[in-house]
Amino acid sequence: MMTLEHAARLALAMMDLTSLNDDDTDASIVALCQRTATPFGAPAAVCVYPAFIETADRALREAGTRDRVRIATVTNFPDGCVNVERATRETRAAVVAGADEVDVVFPYKALLGGDAEAGRALVSACRAACDGKTLKVILETGELKTPTLIRQAADIALDSGADFLKTSTGKVSINATLESAEILLTAIRDSGRDVGFKAAGGIRTTEDARAYLALASDIMGEGWATPAHFRFGASGLLDALLATLSGNISAPAQDGY
């Protein structure tokens, strides 16, 4: 089994350090970006609301990590509406503002109502609007609930140009689970496409991270899980990883996305 220290090193490099709070401010986003300069390396990205993209860019440059840390943002978030024009407009604006990656919410409520074409249209349009940037599609697996619907949403997103399949917004009662992760990773494997996976919401300990990394290795093969293919969307997880790497493994993680 992978040691906790090894899992912590891997997970740190794969983190999308996230702040998607209603009370976010420029100051809180600057503080978030300052945390990317850790003694053990930097996370893969910070994930912030579109209004804070430029703030994050400046803060990462000041922290000396902009060359290593990408800026991710969210669109059609968190409701996942069926308005393709809105989602496309938000995605295009995020790219113009400087986002390297866009996490767009799949219209999961439409799929729950039997409309599969809404997801296909929205993801395809946002794929085009991304202009070559990374597109992560948030499926909101905790709301889709059943393996059949989760797999259907995954297949639609894969067919429509997703670069990553992401479990959750972190804004609902059930977010990332190992069961939903298995469905998404299996869909990626079966597709034969070069697509990544992002677990988001409720991952707070090094042990949690290790379980997801082990699952990815079992399904996708040893070495597949790299920042190019695997991300954790979290905030409190960073404290736990740093505690593990510094030898203070009993230090609690802060609650967070």
Steps between C-alpha positions, in 0.01 A plus 500: 500500500613855425641671809321804638803718429512391137124552464533847653775600256299379205175658619662837567623519142149409377300747711273769363523717811148637511304793638143526373333673791229766490714724720823475296688829467815613324681466832383142557601399147844658547535298822395184314760559230773564756438149632616351168864565600545199731827337612394187312412650162201672349151373418389461141255791505292740699126499431313827556190678381537686166499838675830409667699369202706816464554521876624140502735569210661793681518315831660191348761716330574670831527159667741383230285205398314621190732300273395179677143568613214525254188709555170312484155652526137387489215570260132409494566465872364359722151446358589334170222667304411407142573848359771422245544867411566594863746218557683576177515873575636438849756252371622732225527791746697287745754410233534864394555596865794261521368166623708199402224255587122521514284274717150513351196344665320242289122558479436205728143602585408475133646149488302407811193613306588279204668760277838365391547744213526806728828371640637417159420846366636688801828310532566519125439875498725557801766282342506739206492806728801374697727582206744222578496540880425207728129423541393309810136391510336484844242223491358545853501126559341529844186643342492255210521223763461185290792329326301499176449878496855574615639284223265656244612851599864392484459352153326814373776723637770277354334495159460879508861595561565502875866502604411393855200344669441657841274355767345797673456871563553456873168680548267204549451249781684213327820588317793279403474132595718206408195335341439790262872533434511136390220562250671806350844339483351191336322717244828677421681169461227355281496809277866464403529879514777699667271646766566573867302466822439748783360406840347801675318557825552335836858376454675622815764248609811340357329165546211620285740610228690171511178304449415696183855465367490124561169475316641689202800269487277193515280617212735707282834340579803591707637845421187632326417733787701815429394867506422466130243228574397523863392784730360548846268799542541603862614763746528332839689205350815711468535525879477124536756435225746749647452348844581155361806626313633692800456198726214653701243254372260563787445864399134549403398625158285809480152447365465610142386429145 
